mmCIF file of C-alpha atoms in Angstrom:
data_model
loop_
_atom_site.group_PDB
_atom_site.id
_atom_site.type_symbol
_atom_site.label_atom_id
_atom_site.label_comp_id
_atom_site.label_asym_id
_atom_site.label_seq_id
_atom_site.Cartn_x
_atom_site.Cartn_y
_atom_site.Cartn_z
ATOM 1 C CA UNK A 22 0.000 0.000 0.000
ATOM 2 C CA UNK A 23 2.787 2.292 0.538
ATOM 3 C CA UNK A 24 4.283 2.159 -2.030
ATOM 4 C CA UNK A 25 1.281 2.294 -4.315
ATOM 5 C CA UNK A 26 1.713 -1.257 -6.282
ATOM 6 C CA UNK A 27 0.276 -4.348 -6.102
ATOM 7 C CA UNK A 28 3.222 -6.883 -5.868
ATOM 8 C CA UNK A 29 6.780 -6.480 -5.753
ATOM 9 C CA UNK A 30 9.005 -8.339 -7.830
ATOM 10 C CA UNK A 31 11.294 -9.335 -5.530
ATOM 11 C CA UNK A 32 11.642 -8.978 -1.969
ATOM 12 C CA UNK A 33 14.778 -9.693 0.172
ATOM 13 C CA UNK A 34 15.565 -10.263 3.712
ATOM 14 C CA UNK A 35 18.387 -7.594 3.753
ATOM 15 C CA UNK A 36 21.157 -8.719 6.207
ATOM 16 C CA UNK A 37 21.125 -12.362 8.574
ATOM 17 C CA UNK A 38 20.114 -10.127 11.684
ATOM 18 C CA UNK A 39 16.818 -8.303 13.108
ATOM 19 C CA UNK A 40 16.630 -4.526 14.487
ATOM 20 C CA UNK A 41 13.793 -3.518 16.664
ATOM 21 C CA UNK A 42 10.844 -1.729 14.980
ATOM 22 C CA UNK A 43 11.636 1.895 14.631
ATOM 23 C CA UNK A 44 15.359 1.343 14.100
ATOM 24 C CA UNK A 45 16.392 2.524 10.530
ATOM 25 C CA UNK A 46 19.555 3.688 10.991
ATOM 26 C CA UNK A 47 22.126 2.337 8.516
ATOM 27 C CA UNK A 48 24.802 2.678 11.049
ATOM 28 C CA UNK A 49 22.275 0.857 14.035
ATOM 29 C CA UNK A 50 22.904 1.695 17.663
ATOM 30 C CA UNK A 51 23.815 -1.281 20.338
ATOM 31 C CA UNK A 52 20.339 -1.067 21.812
ATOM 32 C CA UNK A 53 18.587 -1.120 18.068
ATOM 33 C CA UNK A 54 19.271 -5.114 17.869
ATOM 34 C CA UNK A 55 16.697 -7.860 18.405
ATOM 35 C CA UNK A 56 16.744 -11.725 18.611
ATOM 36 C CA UNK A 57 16.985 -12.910 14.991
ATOM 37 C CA UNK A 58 15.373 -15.894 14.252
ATOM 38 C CA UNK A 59 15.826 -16.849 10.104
ATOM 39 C CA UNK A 60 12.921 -19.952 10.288
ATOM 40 C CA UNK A 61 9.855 -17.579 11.492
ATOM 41 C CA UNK A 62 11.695 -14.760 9.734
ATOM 42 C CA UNK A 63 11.995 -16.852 6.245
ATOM 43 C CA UNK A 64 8.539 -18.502 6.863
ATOM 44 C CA UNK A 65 7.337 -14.842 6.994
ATOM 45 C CA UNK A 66 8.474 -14.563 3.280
ATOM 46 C CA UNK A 67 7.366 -17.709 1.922
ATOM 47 C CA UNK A 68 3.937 -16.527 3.135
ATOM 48 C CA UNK A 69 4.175 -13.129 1.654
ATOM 49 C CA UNK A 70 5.013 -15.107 -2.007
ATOM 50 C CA UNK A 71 1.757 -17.629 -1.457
ATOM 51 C CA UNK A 72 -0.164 -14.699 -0.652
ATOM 52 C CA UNK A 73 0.710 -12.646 -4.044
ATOM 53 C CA UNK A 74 2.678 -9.526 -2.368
ATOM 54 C CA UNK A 75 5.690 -10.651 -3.868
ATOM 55 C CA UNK A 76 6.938 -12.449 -7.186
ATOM 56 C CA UNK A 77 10.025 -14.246 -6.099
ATOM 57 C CA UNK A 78 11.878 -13.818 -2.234
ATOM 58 C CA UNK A 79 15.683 -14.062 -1.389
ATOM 59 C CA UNK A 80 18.491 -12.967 0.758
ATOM 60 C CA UNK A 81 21.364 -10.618 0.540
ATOM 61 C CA UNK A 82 24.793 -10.606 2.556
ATOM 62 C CA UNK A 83 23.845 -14.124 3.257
ATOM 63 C CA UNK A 84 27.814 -16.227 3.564
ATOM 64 C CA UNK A 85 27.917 -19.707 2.157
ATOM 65 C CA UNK A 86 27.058 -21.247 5.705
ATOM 66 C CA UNK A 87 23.882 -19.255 6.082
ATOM 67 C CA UNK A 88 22.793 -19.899 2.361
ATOM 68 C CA UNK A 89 22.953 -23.844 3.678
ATOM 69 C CA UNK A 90 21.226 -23.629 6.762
ATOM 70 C CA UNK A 91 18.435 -21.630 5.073
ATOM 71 C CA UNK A 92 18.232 -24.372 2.732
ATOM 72 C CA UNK A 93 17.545 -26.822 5.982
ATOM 73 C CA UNK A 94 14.727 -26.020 6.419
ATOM 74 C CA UNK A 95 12.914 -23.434 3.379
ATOM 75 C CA UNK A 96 9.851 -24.940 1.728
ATOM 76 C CA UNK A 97 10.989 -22.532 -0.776
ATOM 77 C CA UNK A 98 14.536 -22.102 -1.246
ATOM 78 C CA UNK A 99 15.784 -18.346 -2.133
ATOM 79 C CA UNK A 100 15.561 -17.605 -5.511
ATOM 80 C CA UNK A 101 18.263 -14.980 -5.140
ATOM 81 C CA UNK A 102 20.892 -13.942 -2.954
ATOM 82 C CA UNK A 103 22.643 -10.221 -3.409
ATOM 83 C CA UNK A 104 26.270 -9.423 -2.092
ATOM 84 C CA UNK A 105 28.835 -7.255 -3.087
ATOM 85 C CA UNK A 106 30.733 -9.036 -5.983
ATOM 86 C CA UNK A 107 33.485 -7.369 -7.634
ATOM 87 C CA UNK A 108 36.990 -8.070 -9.586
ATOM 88 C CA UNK A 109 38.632 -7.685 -6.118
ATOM 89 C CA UNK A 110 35.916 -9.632 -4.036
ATOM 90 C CA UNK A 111 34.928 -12.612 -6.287
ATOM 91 C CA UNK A 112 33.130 -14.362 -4.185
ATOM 92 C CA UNK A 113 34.312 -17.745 -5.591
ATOM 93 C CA UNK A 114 32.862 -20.212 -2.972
ATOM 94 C CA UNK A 115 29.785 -18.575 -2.572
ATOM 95 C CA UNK A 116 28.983 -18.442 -6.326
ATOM 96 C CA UNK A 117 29.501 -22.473 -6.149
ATOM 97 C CA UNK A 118 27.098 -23.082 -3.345
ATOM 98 C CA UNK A 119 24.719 -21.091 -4.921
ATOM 99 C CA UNK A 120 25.088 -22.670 -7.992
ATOM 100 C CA UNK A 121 24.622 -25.706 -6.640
ATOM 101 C CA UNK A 122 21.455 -24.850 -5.162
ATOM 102 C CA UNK A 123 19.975 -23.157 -8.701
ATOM 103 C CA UNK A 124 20.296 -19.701 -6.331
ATOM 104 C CA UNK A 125 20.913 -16.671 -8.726
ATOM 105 C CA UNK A 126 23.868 -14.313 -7.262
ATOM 106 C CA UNK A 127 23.585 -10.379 -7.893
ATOM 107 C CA UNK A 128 26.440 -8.250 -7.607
ATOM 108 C CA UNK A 129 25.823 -4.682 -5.494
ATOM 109 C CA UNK A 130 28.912 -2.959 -5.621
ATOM 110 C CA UNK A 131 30.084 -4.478 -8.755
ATOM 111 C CA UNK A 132 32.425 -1.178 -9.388
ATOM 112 C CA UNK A 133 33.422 -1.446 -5.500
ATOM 113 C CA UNK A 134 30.498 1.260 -4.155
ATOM 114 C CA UNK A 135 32.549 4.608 -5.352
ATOM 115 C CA UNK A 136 30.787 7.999 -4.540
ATOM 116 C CA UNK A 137 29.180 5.592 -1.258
ATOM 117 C CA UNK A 138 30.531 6.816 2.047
ATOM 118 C CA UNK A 139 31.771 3.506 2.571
ATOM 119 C CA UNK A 140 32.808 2.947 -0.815
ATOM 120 C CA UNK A 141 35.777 2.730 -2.945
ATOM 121 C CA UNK A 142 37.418 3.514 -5.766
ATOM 122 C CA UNK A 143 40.192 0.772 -5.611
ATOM 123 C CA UNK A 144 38.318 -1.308 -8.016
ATOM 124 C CA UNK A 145 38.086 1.033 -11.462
ATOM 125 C CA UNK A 146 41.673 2.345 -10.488
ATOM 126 C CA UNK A 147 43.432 -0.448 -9.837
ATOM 127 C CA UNK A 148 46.246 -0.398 -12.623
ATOM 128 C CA UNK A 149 44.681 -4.388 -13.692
ATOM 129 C CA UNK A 150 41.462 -2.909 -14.341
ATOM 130 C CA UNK A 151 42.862 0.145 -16.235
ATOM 131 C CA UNK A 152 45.084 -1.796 -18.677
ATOM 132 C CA UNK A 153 42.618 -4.248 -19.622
ATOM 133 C CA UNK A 154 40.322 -1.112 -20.165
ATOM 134 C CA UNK A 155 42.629 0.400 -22.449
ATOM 135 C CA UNK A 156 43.331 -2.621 -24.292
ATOM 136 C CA UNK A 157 39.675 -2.843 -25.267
ATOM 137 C CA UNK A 158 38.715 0.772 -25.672
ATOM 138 C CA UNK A 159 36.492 0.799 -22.999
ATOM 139 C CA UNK A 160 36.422 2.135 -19.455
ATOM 140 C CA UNK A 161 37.370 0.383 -16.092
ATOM 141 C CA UNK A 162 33.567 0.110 -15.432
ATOM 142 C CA UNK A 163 33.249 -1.712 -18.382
ATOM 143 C CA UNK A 164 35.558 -3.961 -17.368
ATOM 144 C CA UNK A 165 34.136 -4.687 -14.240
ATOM 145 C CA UNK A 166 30.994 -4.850 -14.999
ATOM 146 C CA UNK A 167 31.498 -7.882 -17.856
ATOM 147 C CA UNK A 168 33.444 -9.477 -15.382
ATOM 148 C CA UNK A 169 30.569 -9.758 -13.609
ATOM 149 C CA UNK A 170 28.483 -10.687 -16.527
ATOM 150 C CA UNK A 171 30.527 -13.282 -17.577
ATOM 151 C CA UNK A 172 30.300 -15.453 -14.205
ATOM 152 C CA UNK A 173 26.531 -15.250 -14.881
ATOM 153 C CA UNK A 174 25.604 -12.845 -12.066
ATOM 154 C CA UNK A 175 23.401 -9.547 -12.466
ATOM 155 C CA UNK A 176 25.178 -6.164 -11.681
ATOM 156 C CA UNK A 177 23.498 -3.550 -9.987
ATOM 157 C CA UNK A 178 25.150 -0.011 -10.879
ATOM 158 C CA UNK A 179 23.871 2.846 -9.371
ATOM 159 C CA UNK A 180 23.900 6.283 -11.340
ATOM 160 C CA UNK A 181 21.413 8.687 -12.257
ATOM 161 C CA UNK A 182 24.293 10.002 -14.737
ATOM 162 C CA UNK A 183 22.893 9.145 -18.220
ATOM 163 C CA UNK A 184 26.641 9.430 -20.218
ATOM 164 C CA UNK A 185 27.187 6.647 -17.465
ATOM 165 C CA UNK A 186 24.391 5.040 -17.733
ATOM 166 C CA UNK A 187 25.026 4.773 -21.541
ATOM 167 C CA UNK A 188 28.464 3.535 -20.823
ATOM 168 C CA UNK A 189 27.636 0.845 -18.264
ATOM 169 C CA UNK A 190 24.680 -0.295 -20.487
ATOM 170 C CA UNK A 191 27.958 -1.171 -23.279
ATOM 171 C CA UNK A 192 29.673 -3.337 -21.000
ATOM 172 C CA UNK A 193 27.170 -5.809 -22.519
ATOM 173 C CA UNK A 194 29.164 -5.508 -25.661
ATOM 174 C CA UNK A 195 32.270 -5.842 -24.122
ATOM 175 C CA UNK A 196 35.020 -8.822 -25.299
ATOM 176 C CA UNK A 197 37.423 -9.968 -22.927
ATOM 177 C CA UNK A 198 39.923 -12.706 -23.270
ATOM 178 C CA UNK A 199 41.475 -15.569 -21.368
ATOM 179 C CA UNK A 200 43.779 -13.590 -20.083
ATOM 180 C CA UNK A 201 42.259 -10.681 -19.360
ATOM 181 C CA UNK A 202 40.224 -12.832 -16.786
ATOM 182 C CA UNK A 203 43.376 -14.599 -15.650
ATOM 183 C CA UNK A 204 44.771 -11.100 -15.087
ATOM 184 C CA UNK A 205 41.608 -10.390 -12.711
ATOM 185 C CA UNK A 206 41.873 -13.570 -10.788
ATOM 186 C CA UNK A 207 45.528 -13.153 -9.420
ATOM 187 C CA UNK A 208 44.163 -9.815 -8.023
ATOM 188 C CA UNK A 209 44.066 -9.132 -4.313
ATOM 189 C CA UNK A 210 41.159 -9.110 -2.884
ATOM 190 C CA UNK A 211 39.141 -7.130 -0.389
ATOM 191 C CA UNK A 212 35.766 -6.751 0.593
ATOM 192 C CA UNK A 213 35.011 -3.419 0.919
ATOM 193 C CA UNK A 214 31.224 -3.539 2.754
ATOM 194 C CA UNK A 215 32.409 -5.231 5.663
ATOM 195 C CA UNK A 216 30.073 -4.801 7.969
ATOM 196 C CA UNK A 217 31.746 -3.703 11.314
ATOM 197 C CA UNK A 218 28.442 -1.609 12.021
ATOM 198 C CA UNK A 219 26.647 -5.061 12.754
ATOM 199 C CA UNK A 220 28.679 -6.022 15.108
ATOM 200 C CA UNK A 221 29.329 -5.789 18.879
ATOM 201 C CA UNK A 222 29.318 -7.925 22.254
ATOM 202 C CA UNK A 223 26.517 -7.917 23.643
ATOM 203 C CA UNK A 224 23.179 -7.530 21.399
ATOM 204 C CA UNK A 225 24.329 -8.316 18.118
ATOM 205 C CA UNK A 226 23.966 -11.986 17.289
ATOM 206 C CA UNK A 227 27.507 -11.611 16.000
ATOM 207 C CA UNK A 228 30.557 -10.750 18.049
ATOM 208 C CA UNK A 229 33.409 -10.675 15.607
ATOM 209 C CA UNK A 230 33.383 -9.716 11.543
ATOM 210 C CA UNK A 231 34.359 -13.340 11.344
ATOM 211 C CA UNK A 232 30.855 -14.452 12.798
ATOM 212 C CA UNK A 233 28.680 -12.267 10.692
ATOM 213 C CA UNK A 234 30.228 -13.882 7.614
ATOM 214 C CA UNK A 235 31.417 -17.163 8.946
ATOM 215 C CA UNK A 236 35.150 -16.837 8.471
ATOM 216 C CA UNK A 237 34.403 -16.169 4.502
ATOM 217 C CA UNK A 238 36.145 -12.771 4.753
#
């Protein structure tokens, strides 16, 4: 009603934890966390798809552990699970798991979040990035982007710029070679959403960065 529509097309349980109603800070206060429990939580979404307010339901920032003991005991497994995916955060293991499980990955971040306050510009100006862009004629956001492509995720960009909205759009027809993505997996890599925000000792269900993604980091 809110919102004004019907259905949604998708609808995603945003991060493996629960904040009291009210609490809508992005950066949450110790006192803003409540008990999270994923079955009644995840049965909640199963009955919002049976009931027609949604089209498909999923997950985001969900680690490879979490994605399996969703899966233990969803009548309806995810169809989707976002996280930030990126030439320097690839994301390897979790892409297989998913796989496995027919779950589609998306890629936020695909550039690495720059212009977010906790973004980064280390992808699109890391020198890789910018020699494999200037071998093809295209820019570093090209390249990233069809990297993501290419392992057969979605890529969410964010701009309301239309020259860049143009230019991401031509990633699509973007050509890169074997060893352009050989080049791209011998990168470092770093996850640049980390998370520390969701963390703390004593009402967070997670007490180290380690916990919230299950030593995947």
């Amino acid at each position: 009603r809110n919102l004004g529509m019907q259905y949604v097309d998708m609808y995603l349980v945003h991060w493996p934890f629960k904040l009291k109603p009210g609490a809508c800070s992005p950066v949450p206060n110790e006192e803003d966390f409540d008990k999270f429990d994923l079955e009644a939580t995840w049965a909640a979404m199963e009955r919002c798809l049976e009931v027609g307010l949604c089209r498909g339901i999923g997950v985001s920032n969900f680690s490879s552990k979490k994605i399996e003991c969703l899966l233990d005991f969803a009548s309806i497994p995810p169809a989707i699970n976002q996280v930030e995916m990126h030439p320097m955060w690839r994301q390897r293991k979790l892409r297989e798991v998913c796989a496995e499980h027919m779950i589609h990955v998306s890629a936020y971040s695909p550039l690495g979040g720059p212009g977010n306050a906790w973004g980064s510009t280390a992808v699109v100006q890391h020198p890789v990035i910018q020699s494999i862009a200037l071998k093809h004629e295209a820019t570093p956001a090209q390249v990233a982007l069809k990297w993501g492509l290419s392992k057969g995720s979605s890529v969410i960009v964010k701009s309301f710029n239309e020259k860049r909205m143009k230019e991401n759009k031509a990633a699509l027809n973007l050509k890169l070679d074997h060893k352009d993505f050989l080049e791209i997996e011998k990168l470092e890599e770093r996850k640049i959403m980390r998370g520390e925000y969701y963390v703390n000792d004593t009402t967070s269900p997670y007490k180290t960065i380690q916990d919230l993604w299950d030593n995947e980091i």
